[in-house]
Amino acid sequence: MKKKVLATLLATAMTVGCLTGCGGGAAETPAAEAPAAEAPAAEEPAAEAPAAEEAPAVEAPATAAEGTDPVANLIAATTGTVTLKVWASEEDQDLTTKLLDEFKAAYPDVTFDITLGAESESTAKDTVLTDVEAAADVYAFADDQINDLVNAGALQEVVANYTFDVVNENATGAVEAAAVDGKVYAYPMTADNGYFMFYDSSVFSESDVQSLEKMVEVADAAGKKIAMDISNGWYIYAFFQGAGLELNLNDDGLTNTCTWNGPGGTDVAQAILDLTASNVLVDMSDEDMATQIAEGNVAACVNGTWRAETAAEAWGDNYAATKLPTFKAGGKDYQMSSYSGYKLVGVNPHSANVGWAMLLAEFLTNEAAQTARFEARGLGPANLAAASSDAVLANPAISALAAQAAYATPQRVGGNFWSPAETLGQILASGNPDGTDLQELLDTTVEGITAPVE
């Protein structure tokens, strides 16, 4: 019965329909609003960056017909106890418990039986795909897992809004990360899994951190290091993508297309060699960065929000953060790119109470919930209103991440990317000790990245 009604709702996307679960629950329809972030102006010389791609069209969930109340319709269609299983990360248990209590209190005429389990966003996909039908009704996951979850039929398409406009009230990047083939399959929860530049403002000025070459010069004079995990595909991507060399996941969801060995690729490789040859820009893991920052050896690093506390404790009032700088390759300045990352909340289409699961997913990711998550855990909101609050804007790391967002792309790569990219980073960071021809090095790297999946 549930599948039949869902098919009807999908076929009449912009009309009010009823999504009824076969276990005593029901679902309904929808609501709207939006803005836009202004990218910081580039200093001279202007960085050359690839032209921004036109944002892919995302199909908006259905909007309730005038005069209808989708939540009231859902309540009216509900008989018996609404049973739901929710998974949230270990770190999010306290806040989620509080939000679940608030959700139940918001609908006092409905009897709920909601259980909460612990599941990391980073491992959610593997656990869900073990047995999709037995998985949680509502669960959080990292956005790079969405393709596999959709392909496995483990995510309910967001076909309707209940209490807010999921597409227009969240950042564009977050909505794109929650979509597959133009259809939204999840609810953005955070927008903070990316990287940017932390720095000690007693060493670098705001002008210095606009250029990586200038930062190396200043750090060298101060006897300090700049840290970046260059031998990690997640970070070395910043140089090649910044110079307009593409890396994309193919339609099969497994293999990659990569142009790092195309025109300009050797210039980027040489730029990395030149920067690391200074012994100021140092290839360093996340754990080593934490130690070296605390010991006062590192005065700037490329990292994410999880290192904010380390940097703030070490640098005190001099703790600062900003977007990534420009770098010079082939005589041109390019703005460093980055990967952006989001945490999402998904609904299991096998839920006996799909409508209530969708309404709960909205509740766990609405403006109030995202604000509470920022206040409790310092996680950056994807919700536009929450992200524009004074408290969020005053947070150096979250503010820097927002500035870098204009140059970031969601992580969508096949598994064969990581090992060749890591090897490339190790070779370049160590000065290309075998003297391998750079074009040959890049050709070998791309051959590995684009190799078919066995």
PDB file of N, CA and C in Angstrom, residues 197 204 212 215-217 219-220 223-232 235-236 239 271-293 296-303 336 425-426 428-431:
ATOM      1  N   MET A 197      42.320  28.058   6.066  1.00  0.00           N
ATOM      2  CA  MET A 197      43.619  28.404   6.641  1.00  0.00           C
ATOM      3  C   MET A 197      43.467  28.957   8.053  1.00  0.00           C
ATOM      4  N   PHE A 204      51.381  36.647  10.885  1.00  0.00           N
ATOM      5  CA  PHE A 204      50.871  37.022   9.562  1.00  0.00           C
ATOM      6  C   PHE A 204      49.830  38.126   9.680  1.00  0.00           C
ATOM      7  N   LEU A 212      49.962  32.364  -0.758  1.00  0.00           N
ATOM      8  CA  LEU A 212      50.748  31.314  -0.118  1.00  0.00           C
ATOM      9  C   LEU A 212      52.241  31.622  -0.225  1.00  0.00           C
ATOM     10  N   MET A 215      53.043  34.063   2.442  1.00  0.00           N
ATOM     11  CA  MET A 215      53.030  33.411   3.744  1.00  0.00           C
ATOM     12  C   MET A 215      54.337  32.645   3.986  1.00  0.00           C
ATOM     13  N   VAL A 216      54.838  31.970   2.957  1.00  0.00           N
ATOM     14  CA  VAL A 216      56.094  31.246   3.086  1.00  0.00           C
ATOM     15  C   VAL A 216      57.234  32.218   3.394  1.00  0.00           C
ATOM     16  N   GLU A 217      57.241  33.335   2.719  1.00  0.00           N
ATOM     17  CA  GLU A 217      58.267  34.352   2.946  1.00  0.00           C
ATOM     18  C   GLU A 217      58.235  34.873   4.383  1.00  0.00           C
ATOM     19  N   ALA A 219      56.734  33.476   7.082  1.00  0.00           N
ATOM     20  CA  ALA A 219      57.000  32.407   8.048  1.00  0.00           C
ATOM     21  C   ALA A 219      58.480  32.085   8.117  1.00  0.00           C
ATOM     22  N   ASP A 220      59.160  32.096   6.980  1.00  0.00           N
ATOM     23  CA  ASP A 220      60.596  31.827   6.943  1.00  0.00           C
ATOM     24  C   ASP A 220      61.352  32.860   7.771  1.00  0.00           C
ATOM     25  N   GLY A 223      60.957  32.163  11.398  1.00  0.00           N
ATOM     26  CA  GLY A 223      61.402  30.865  11.878  1.00  0.00           C
ATOM     27  C   GLY A 223      60.263  29.920  12.194  1.00  0.00           C
ATOM     28  N   LYS A 224      59.147  30.056  11.451  1.00  0.00           N
ATOM     29  CA  LYS A 224      57.959  29.233  11.691  1.00  0.00           C
ATOM     30  C   LYS A 224      57.650  28.366  10.467  1.00  0.00           C
ATOM     31  N   LYS A 225      56.756  27.397  10.659  1.00  0.00           N
ATOM     32  CA  LYS A 225      56.346  26.509   9.589  1.00  0.00           C
ATOM     33  C   LYS A 225      54.871  26.723   9.241  1.00  0.00           C
ATOM     34  N   ILE A 226      54.530  26.381   7.994  1.00  0.00           N
ATOM     35  CA  ILE A 226      53.143  26.317   7.544  1.00  0.00           C
ATOM     36  C   ILE A 226      52.858  24.852   7.237  1.00  0.00           C
ATOM     37  N   ALA A 227      51.825  24.301   7.815  1.00  0.00           N
ATOM     38  CA  ALA A 227      51.551  22.866   7.685  1.00  0.00           C
ATOM     39  C   ALA A 227      50.367  22.592   6.775  1.00  0.00           C
ATOM     40  N   MET A 228      50.520  21.543   5.955  1.00  0.00           N
ATOM     41  CA  MET A 228      49.433  21.084   5.094  1.00  0.00           C
ATOM     42  C   MET A 228      49.662  19.610   4.794  1.00  0.00           C
ATOM     43  N   ASP A 229      48.633  18.807   4.840  1.00  0.00           N
ATOM     44  CA  ASP A 229      48.756  17.378   4.574  1.00  0.00           C
ATOM     45  C   ASP A 229      48.743  17.152   3.064  1.00  0.00           C
ATOM     46  N   ILE A 230      49.864  17.495   2.428  1.00  0.00           N
ATOM     47  CA  ILE A 230      49.950  17.458   0.962  1.00  0.00           C
ATOM     48  C   ILE A 230      49.845  16.036   0.433  1.00  0.00           C
ATOM     49  N   SER A 231      50.364  15.071   1.182  1.00  0.00           N
ATOM     50  CA  SER A 231      50.307  13.679   0.729  1.00  0.00           C
ATOM     51  C   SER A 231      48.986  13.025   1.127  1.00  0.00           C
ATOM     52  N   ASN A 232      47.918  13.775   0.965  1.00  0.00           N
ATOM     53  CA  ASN A 232      46.556  13.317   1.226  1.00  0.00           C
ATOM     54  C   ASN A 232      45.708  13.851   0.089  1.00  0.00           C
ATOM     55  N   TYR A 235      43.508  16.993   0.337  1.00  0.00           N
ATOM     56  CA  TYR A 235      44.106  18.331   0.394  1.00  0.00           C
ATOM     57  C   TYR A 235      44.855  18.711  -0.881  1.00  0.00           C
ATOM     58  N   ILE A 236      45.574  17.773  -1.510  1.00  0.00           N
ATOM     59  CA  ILE A 236      46.313  18.128  -2.719  1.00  0.00           C
ATOM     60  C   ILE A 236      45.359  18.539  -3.842  1.00  0.00           C
ATOM     61  N   PHE A 239      45.154  22.337  -5.005  1.00  0.00           N
ATOM     62  CA  PHE A 239      46.015  22.956  -6.010  1.00  0.00           C
ATOM     63  C   PHE A 239      45.506  22.692  -7.427  1.00  0.00           C
ATOM     64  N   ALA A 271      54.802  23.955  -8.962  1.00  0.00           N
ATOM     65  CA  ALA A 271      54.497  24.927  -7.913  1.00  0.00           C
ATOM     66  C   ALA A 271      54.559  24.268  -6.538  1.00  0.00           C
ATOM     67  N   ILE A 272      54.017  23.063  -6.431  1.00  0.00           N
ATOM     68  CA  ILE A 272      54.066  22.341  -5.153  1.00  0.00           C
ATOM     69  C   ILE A 272      55.510  22.025  -4.787  1.00  0.00           C
ATOM     70  N   LEU A 273      56.309  21.599  -5.779  1.00  0.00           N
ATOM     71  CA  LEU A 273      57.725  21.339  -5.534  1.00  0.00           C
ATOM     72  C   LEU A 273      58.439  22.594  -5.036  1.00  0.00           C
ATOM     73  N   ASP A 274      58.171  23.724  -5.671  1.00  0.00           N
ATOM     74  CA  ASP A 274      58.825  24.977  -5.289  1.00  0.00           C
ATOM     75  C   ASP A 274      58.430  25.401  -3.872  1.00  0.00           C
ATOM     76  N   LEU A 275      57.148  25.268  -3.559  1.00  0.00           N
ATOM     77  CA  LEU A 275      56.674  25.696  -2.240  1.00  0.00           C
ATOM     78  C   LEU A 275      57.248  24.814  -1.128  1.00  0.00           C
ATOM     79  N   THR A 276      57.282  23.506  -1.352  1.00  0.00           N
ATOM     80  CA  THR A 276      57.782  22.612  -0.307  1.00  0.00           C
ATOM     81  C   THR A 276      59.305  22.621  -0.232  1.00  0.00           C
ATOM     82  N   ALA A 277      59.975  23.012  -1.318  1.00  0.00           N
ATOM     83  CA  ALA A 277      61.439  23.095  -1.302  1.00  0.00           C
ATOM     84  C   ALA A 277      61.934  24.151  -0.313  1.00  0.00           C
ATOM     85  N   SER A 278      61.061  25.081   0.027  1.00  0.00           N
ATOM     86  CA  SER A 278      61.429  26.119   1.001  1.00  0.00           C
ATOM     87  C   SER A 278      61.635  25.552   2.395  1.00  0.00           C
ATOM     88  N   ASN A 279      61.106  24.339   2.629  1.00  0.00           N
ATOM     89  CA  ASN A 279      61.092  23.717   3.963  1.00  0.00           C
ATOM     90  C   ASN A 279      60.311  24.562   4.963  1.00  0.00           C
ATOM     91  N   VAL A 280      59.459  25.427   4.440  1.00  0.00           N
ATOM     92  CA  VAL A 280      58.555  26.221   5.286  1.00  0.00           C
ATOM     93  C   VAL A 280      57.148  25.664   5.175  1.00  0.00           C
ATOM     94  N   LEU A 281      56.683  25.431   3.938  1.00  0.00           N
ATOM     95  CA  LEU A 281      55.433  24.704   3.751  1.00  0.00           C
ATOM     96  C   LEU A 281      55.767  23.223   3.908  1.00  0.00           C
ATOM     97  N   VAL A 282      55.262  22.608   4.966  1.00  0.00           N
ATOM     98  CA  VAL A 282      55.678  21.256   5.341  1.00  0.00           C
ATOM     99  C   VAL A 282      54.506  20.289   5.231  1.00  0.00           C
ATOM    100  N   ASP A 283      54.759  19.133   4.623  1.00  0.00           N
ATOM    101  CA  ASP A 283      53.772  18.064   4.560  1.00  0.00           C
ATOM    102  C   ASP A 283      53.622  17.472   5.958  1.00  0.00           C
ATOM    103  N   MET A 284      52.412  17.543   6.515  1.00  0.00           N
ATOM    104  CA  MET A 284      52.235  17.154   7.915  1.00  0.00           C
ATOM    105  C   MET A 284      50.833  16.602   8.129  1.00  0.00           C
ATOM    106  N   SER A 285      50.735  15.498   8.857  1.00  0.00           N
ATOM    107  CA  SER A 285      49.439  14.900   9.156  1.00  0.00           C
ATOM    108  C   SER A 285      48.682  15.741  10.178  1.00  0.00           C
ATOM    109  N   ASP A 286      47.391  15.467  10.296  1.00  0.00           N
ATOM    110  CA  ASP A 286      46.548  16.196  11.240  1.00  0.00           C
ATOM    111  C   ASP A 286      47.072  16.066  12.672  1.00  0.00           C
ATOM    112  N   GLU A 287      47.450  14.858  13.064  1.00  0.00           N
ATOM    113  CA  GLU A 287      47.930  14.629  14.426  1.00  0.00           C
ATOM    114  C   GLU A 287      49.225  15.395  14.685  1.00  0.00           C
ATOM    115  N   ASP A 288      50.147  15.373  13.720  1.00  0.00           N
ATOM    116  CA  ASP A 288      51.409  16.108  13.884  1.00  0.00           C
ATOM    117  C   ASP A 288      51.166  17.613  13.955  1.00  0.00           C
ATOM    118  N   MET A 289      50.192  18.093  13.175  1.00  0.00           N
ATOM    119  CA  MET A 289      49.868  19.521  13.234  1.00  0.00           C
ATOM    120  C   MET A 289      49.472  19.929  14.639  1.00  0.00           C
ATOM    121  N   ALA A 290      48.635  19.123  15.266  1.00  0.00           N
ATOM    122  CA  ALA A 290      48.177  19.449  16.617  1.00  0.00           C
ATOM    123  C   ALA A 290      49.360  19.597  17.556  1.00  0.00           C
ATOM    124  N   THR A 291      50.314  18.680  17.456  1.00  0.00           N
ATOM    125  CA  THR A 291      51.499  18.729  18.318  1.00  0.00           C
ATOM    126  C   THR A 291      52.365  19.940  18.003  1.00  0.00           C
ATOM    127  N   GLN A 292      52.607  20.166  16.723  1.00  0.00           N
ATOM    128  CA  GLN A 292      53.505  21.250  16.313  1.00  0.00           C
ATOM    129  C   GLN A 292      52.907  22.635  16.560  1.00  0.00           C
ATOM    130  N   ILE A 293      51.596  22.746  16.457  1.00  0.00           N
ATOM    131  CA  ILE A 293      50.939  24.017  16.798  1.00  0.00           C
ATOM    132  C   ILE A 293      51.102  24.287  18.281  1.00  0.00           C
ATOM    133  N   GLY A 296      54.455  25.474  19.294  1.00  0.00           N
ATOM    134  CA  GLY A 296      54.845  26.785  18.784  1.00  0.00           C
ATOM    135  C   GLY A 296      55.659  26.778  17.512  1.00  0.00           C
ATOM    136  N   ASN A 297      55.765  25.612  16.860  1.00  0.00           N
ATOM    137  CA  ASN A 297      56.566  25.531  15.632  1.00  0.00           C
ATOM    138  C   ASN A 297      55.776  25.905  14.383  1.00  0.00           C
ATOM    139  N   VAL A 298      54.483  25.612  14.387  1.00  0.00           N
ATOM    140  CA  VAL A 298      53.618  25.898  13.245  1.00  0.00           C
ATOM    141  C   VAL A 298      52.805  27.149  13.519  1.00  0.00           C
ATOM    142  N   ALA A 299      52.878  28.109  12.600  1.00  0.00           N
ATOM    143  CA  ALA A 299      52.155  29.376  12.766  1.00  0.00           C
ATOM    144  C   ALA A 299      50.966  29.491  11.832  1.00  0.00           C
ATOM    145  N   ALA A 300      50.784  28.505  10.964  1.00  0.00           N
ATOM    146  CA  ALA A 300      49.617  28.487  10.061  1.00  0.00           C
ATOM    147  C   ALA A 300      49.445  27.070   9.558  1.00  0.00           C
ATOM    148  N   CYS A 301      48.215  26.690   9.279  1.00  0.00           N
ATOM    149  CA  CYS A 301      47.978  25.341   8.750  1.00  0.00           C
ATOM    150  C   CYS A 301      46.679  25.298   7.966  1.00  0.00           C
ATOM    151  N   VAL A 302      46.647  24.386   6.990  1.00  0.00           N
ATOM    152  CA  VAL A 302      45.428  24.093   6.244  1.00  0.00           C
ATOM    153  C   VAL A 302      44.754  22.936   6.958  1.00  0.00           C
ATOM    154  N   ASN A 303      43.573  23.174   7.504  1.00  0.00           N
ATOM    155  CA  ASN A 303      42.899  22.144   8.271  1.00  0.00           C
ATOM    156  C   ASN A 303      41.426  22.507   8.400  1.00  0.00           C
ATOM    157  N   MET A 336      43.269  28.810  -4.346  1.00  0.00           N
ATOM    158  CA  MET A 336      43.200  27.400  -3.949  1.00  0.00           C
ATOM    159  C   MET A 336      41.748  26.995  -3.736  1.00  0.00           C
ATOM    160  N   GLY A 425      51.301  13.155  -3.894  1.00  0.00           N
ATOM    161  CA  GLY A 425      51.607  14.123  -2.855  1.00  0.00           C
ATOM    162  C   GLY A 425      52.900  13.812  -2.129  1.00  0.00           C
ATOM    163  N   GLN A 426      53.129  12.542  -1.833  1.00  0.00           N
ATOM    164  CA  GLN A 426      54.360  12.140  -1.157  1.00  0.00           C
ATOM    165  C   GLN A 426      55.587  12.449  -2.008  1.00  0.00           C
ATOM    166  N   LEU A 428      55.885  14.709  -4.491  1.00  0.00           N
ATOM    167  CA  LEU A 428      56.097  16.150  -4.642  1.00  0.00           C
ATOM    168  C   LEU A 428      56.558  16.790  -3.335  1.00  0.00           C
ATOM    169  N   ALA A 429      55.980  16.371  -2.210  1.00  0.00           N
ATOM    170  CA  ALA A 429      56.348  16.951  -0.920  1.00  0.00           C
ATOM    171  C   ALA A 429      57.775  16.598  -0.528  1.00  0.00           C
ATOM    172  N   SER A 430      58.276  15.466  -1.048  1.00  0.00           N
ATOM    173  CA  SER A 430      59.649  15.059  -0.724  1.00  0.00           C
ATOM    174  C   SER A 430      60.654  15.528  -1.778  1.00  0.00           C
ATOM    175  N   GLY A 431      60.205  16.364  -2.725  1.00  0.00           N
ATOM    176  CA  GLY A 431      61.112  16.968  -3.698  1.00  0.00           C
ATOM    177  C   GLY A 431      61.362  16.142  -4.941  1.00  0.00           C
TER     178      GLY A 431
END
